[in-house]
Amino acid sequence: MAQQYAQHLLDFIDTSPSPWHAVDSIEKAIQIFGFIQLDESSKWQLQAGGRYYVVRDDSSIVLFVIGNGIPAESGFRIVGAHTDSPGFRIRPNGATVSEGMARLGVEIYGGPILATFTDRDLSLAGRISFLDADKRLSHRLICFDKPLLRLPNLAIHMNRGVNEEGLKLHKQNELPLLFAQLASEQLPKPYFLELLAQIADIDATQILSWDLAVYDTQKGAFWGANQEFYADSQIDNLASCHAALQALLDKTVLESACRTLVCAFFDHEEIGSESHIGAGGSFLADILQRIDMATATEREDHARALAQSFLVSADMAHAYQPNFPAAYDADHRVCVNKGPVIKSNANRRYSSESVSIARFIQWCEEAGVPYQRYSHRSDLPCGSTIGPIASAKLGIRSVDVGCPMWAMHSVRESAGVLDHDYMIRVLKRFFSD
Ligand code: ZN
């Protein structure tokens, strides 16, 4: 079963090369479960037991199942995660040429390990905005399902110190990605626009703008003597989105929900969450308020619902890598395939506190799932998640958890097969409680 869930996860990641595609994959996955899409600009009429979802700007999505009890009496059970991963985004006028080599200028999105993007079979995926035949503004997801781009390394003969000093890439000058060899009469910008037009099946003159992410075309794979590990891009944090979704779509969870269950998957976590679709924006707060407006009878019901709610912020954790023991606090080494990690940080980089941690431990024990405790080294800056942001915004108690993984923010991350299954099981328990 664990291997099947992990394979399902790899398939989900491989069909989700960008945050826009991740939301599209989620919409496709929930179709057979009878979820109804709600438009934020329309009036809502919600039914007890109803299944709904809202997409904001194509890359953030909130799904919810209205429980049998009204939220004012039983609160919301929310799992939050993020749809974006660090990497590169294409600049608006990015196409240039040098000695016939066409390149695409990129901006760095979030905090990727830049060196891991060299010598990979990269490509482009994202969203394109254009005028359709009736001159209406339209948007379409595009993906070049083949290697299109590359960042070739410098040969060691020209970079003799690379193994001693590490691969350092100048962020402005050394990251443009090679994408074509042009004849002297070909100009890079129209050439690139034509590529986009072809893949979007429109005319180049119709294109107005785009959001394009660079992705690695290599599919996910299992590895290890017993295939107990898996590798793919974007494990941080599509693995948590996938685990939460699998838990929500469980037959028993869906059909016997008492509380209102919510999955909130946000874009823009890797760049601080401050946007109208990020965890720091109004998206989730707006949705919860509207659920209450549609189901409440008293004005104070919304506050009562929030006061009884709980947020599990699910994001990946740093697994112990035995080659680098000094990178970890010796008493908080967490290992792959040993269970979900509960993250603590005294400076609230994680939202967990003793009560929320205790609740999560109870859910792990009730689900028969092992758990681990993580605390970052004091002499290294600690990362963060949507947990503290969403929890503060909503006034809801929260715990930060995640599966242990290696090489966070590499273009090729890896993690343990068993942990994914454990996470799904404990989130099912959380939703059923
Ligand atoms: Zn993350």
PDB file of N, CA and C in Angstrom, residues 38 44 46 52 62-66 71 76 260-262 284-296 302:
ATOM      1  N   LEU A  38     -16.813  26.565  -6.798  1.00  0.00           N
ATOM      2  CA  LEU A  38     -17.507  27.804  -6.446  1.00  0.00           C
ATOM      3  C   LEU A  38     -16.718  28.982  -6.992  1.00  0.00           C
ATOM      4  N   TRP A  44     -23.188  32.032  -2.863  1.00  0.00           N
ATOM      5  CA  TRP A  44     -22.996  30.612  -2.544  1.00  0.00           C
ATOM      6  C   TRP A  44     -24.203  30.059  -1.799  1.00  0.00           C
ATOM      7  N   LEU A  46     -24.646  26.536   0.200  1.00  0.00           N
ATOM      8  CA  LEU A  46     -23.921  25.329   0.606  1.00  0.00           C
ATOM      9  C   LEU A  46     -24.855  24.368   1.331  1.00  0.00           C
ATOM     10  N   TYR A  52     -17.001  21.066  -1.988  1.00  0.00           N
ATOM     11  CA  TYR A  52     -16.807  22.268  -2.794  1.00  0.00           C
ATOM     12  C   TYR A  52     -15.322  22.603  -2.919  1.00  0.00           C
ATOM     13  N   VAL A  62      -8.604  25.977  -2.401  1.00  0.00           N
ATOM     14  CA  VAL A  62      -9.146  25.549  -1.104  1.00  0.00           C
ATOM     15  C   VAL A  62     -10.289  24.591  -1.391  1.00  0.00           C
ATOM     16  N   LEU A  63     -10.200  23.373  -0.822  1.00  0.00           N
ATOM     17  CA  LEU A  63     -11.273  22.386  -0.965  1.00  0.00           C
ATOM     18  C   LEU A  63     -11.926  22.226   0.390  1.00  0.00           C
ATOM     19  N   PHE A  64     -13.227  22.038   0.416  1.00  0.00           N
ATOM     20  CA  PHE A  64     -13.849  21.788   1.714  1.00  0.00           C
ATOM     21  C   PHE A  64     -15.058  20.877   1.603  1.00  0.00           C
ATOM     22  N   VAL A  65     -15.261  20.145   2.674  1.00  0.00           N
ATOM     23  CA  VAL A  65     -16.398  19.236   2.789  1.00  0.00           C
ATOM     24  C   VAL A  65     -17.193  19.706   3.998  1.00  0.00           C
ATOM     25  N   ILE A  66     -18.425  20.107   3.762  1.00  0.00           N
ATOM     26  CA  ILE A  66     -19.259  20.593   4.867  1.00  0.00           C
ATOM     27  C   ILE A  66     -19.679  19.391   5.719  1.00  0.00           C
ATOM     28  N   PRO A  71     -20.222  24.540  11.610  1.00  0.00           N
ATOM     29  CA  PRO A  71     -18.894  24.929  12.080  1.00  0.00           C
ATOM     30  C   PRO A  71     -18.903  25.622  13.449  1.00  0.00           C
ATOM     31  N   PHE A  76     -13.489  24.025  12.211  1.00  0.00           N
ATOM     32  CA  PHE A  76     -12.904  23.527  10.963  1.00  0.00           C
ATOM     33  C   PHE A  76     -11.679  22.671  11.283  1.00  0.00           C
ATOM     34  N   THR A 260     -16.415  20.455   9.529  1.00  0.00           N
ATOM     35  CA  THR A 260     -16.139  20.878   8.161  1.00  0.00           C
ATOM     36  C   THR A 260     -14.640  20.734   7.897  1.00  0.00           C
ATOM     37  N   LEU A 261     -14.294  19.955   6.870  1.00  0.00           N
ATOM     38  CA  LEU A 261     -12.907  19.610   6.579  1.00  0.00           C
ATOM     39  C   LEU A 261     -12.397  20.478   5.435  1.00  0.00           C
ATOM     40  N   VAL A 262     -11.157  20.934   5.588  1.00  0.00           N
ATOM     41  CA  VAL A 262     -10.627  21.884   4.608  1.00  0.00           C
ATOM     42  C   VAL A 262      -9.205  21.487   4.219  1.00  0.00           C
ATOM     43  N   LEU A 284      -7.846  32.079   2.431  1.00  0.00           N
ATOM     44  CA  LEU A 284      -8.453  31.092   3.328  1.00  0.00           C
ATOM     45  C   LEU A 284      -9.430  31.764   4.303  1.00  0.00           C
ATOM     46  N   ALA A 285      -9.035  32.925   4.833  1.00  0.00           N
ATOM     47  CA  ALA A 285      -9.929  33.644   5.760  1.00  0.00           C
ATOM     48  C   ALA A 285     -11.258  33.953   5.074  1.00  0.00           C
ATOM     49  N   ASP A 286     -11.200  34.391   3.816  1.00  0.00           N
ATOM     50  CA  ASP A 286     -12.427  34.705   3.064  1.00  0.00           C
ATOM     51  C   ASP A 286     -13.313  33.464   2.918  1.00  0.00           C
ATOM     52  N   ILE A 287     -12.675  32.346   2.582  1.00  0.00           N
ATOM     53  CA  ILE A 287     -13.461  31.123   2.348  1.00  0.00           C
ATOM     54  C   ILE A 287     -14.139  30.666   3.646  1.00  0.00           C
ATOM     55  N   LEU A 288     -13.380  30.663   4.739  1.00  0.00           N
ATOM     56  CA  LEU A 288     -13.966  30.212   6.010  1.00  0.00           C
ATOM     57  C   LEU A 288     -15.121  31.133   6.419  1.00  0.00           C
ATOM     58  N   GLN A 289     -14.923  32.416   6.200  1.00  0.00           N
ATOM     59  CA  GLN A 289     -15.983  33.358   6.558  1.00  0.00           C
ATOM     60  C   GLN A 289     -17.245  33.113   5.726  1.00  0.00           C
ATOM     61  N   ARG A 290     -17.026  32.827   4.452  1.00  0.00           N
ATOM     62  CA  ARG A 290     -18.195  32.609   3.585  1.00  0.00           C
ATOM     63  C   ARG A 290     -18.899  31.290   3.903  1.00  0.00           C
ATOM     64  N   ILE A 291     -18.130  30.290   4.316  1.00  0.00           N
ATOM     65  CA  ILE A 291     -18.772  29.033   4.746  1.00  0.00           C
ATOM     66  C   ILE A 291     -19.672  29.338   5.935  1.00  0.00           C
ATOM     67  N   ASP A 292     -19.137  30.125   6.854  1.00  0.00           N
ATOM     68  CA  ASP A 292     -19.936  30.461   8.037  1.00  0.00           C
ATOM     69  C   ASP A 292     -21.136  31.332   7.681  1.00  0.00           C
ATOM     70  N   MET A 293     -20.947  32.253   6.759  1.00  0.00           N
ATOM     71  CA  MET A 293     -22.087  33.106   6.382  1.00  0.00           C
ATOM     72  C   MET A 293     -23.202  32.268   5.763  1.00  0.00           C
ATOM     73  N   ALA A 294     -22.788  31.208   5.040  1.00  0.00           N
ATOM     74  CA  ALA A 294     -23.789  30.371   4.368  1.00  0.00           C
ATOM     75  C   ALA A 294     -24.440  29.363   5.313  1.00  0.00           C
ATOM     76  N   THR A 295     -23.812  29.095   6.457  1.00  0.00           N
ATOM     77  CA  THR A 295     -24.349  28.051   7.341  1.00  0.00           C
ATOM     78  C   THR A 295     -24.737  28.568   8.723  1.00  0.00           C
ATOM     79  N   ALA A 296     -24.303  29.789   9.051  1.00  0.00           N
ATOM     80  CA  ALA A 296     -24.494  30.272  10.423  1.00  0.00           C
ATOM     81  C   ALA A 296     -25.882  30.892  10.613  1.00  0.00           C
ATOM     82  N   HIS A 302     -19.144  32.780  13.401  1.00  0.00           N
ATOM     83  CA  HIS A 302     -17.841  32.662  12.732  1.00  0.00           C
ATOM     84  C   HIS A 302     -16.707  32.622  13.761  1.00  0.00           C
TER      85      HIS A 302
END
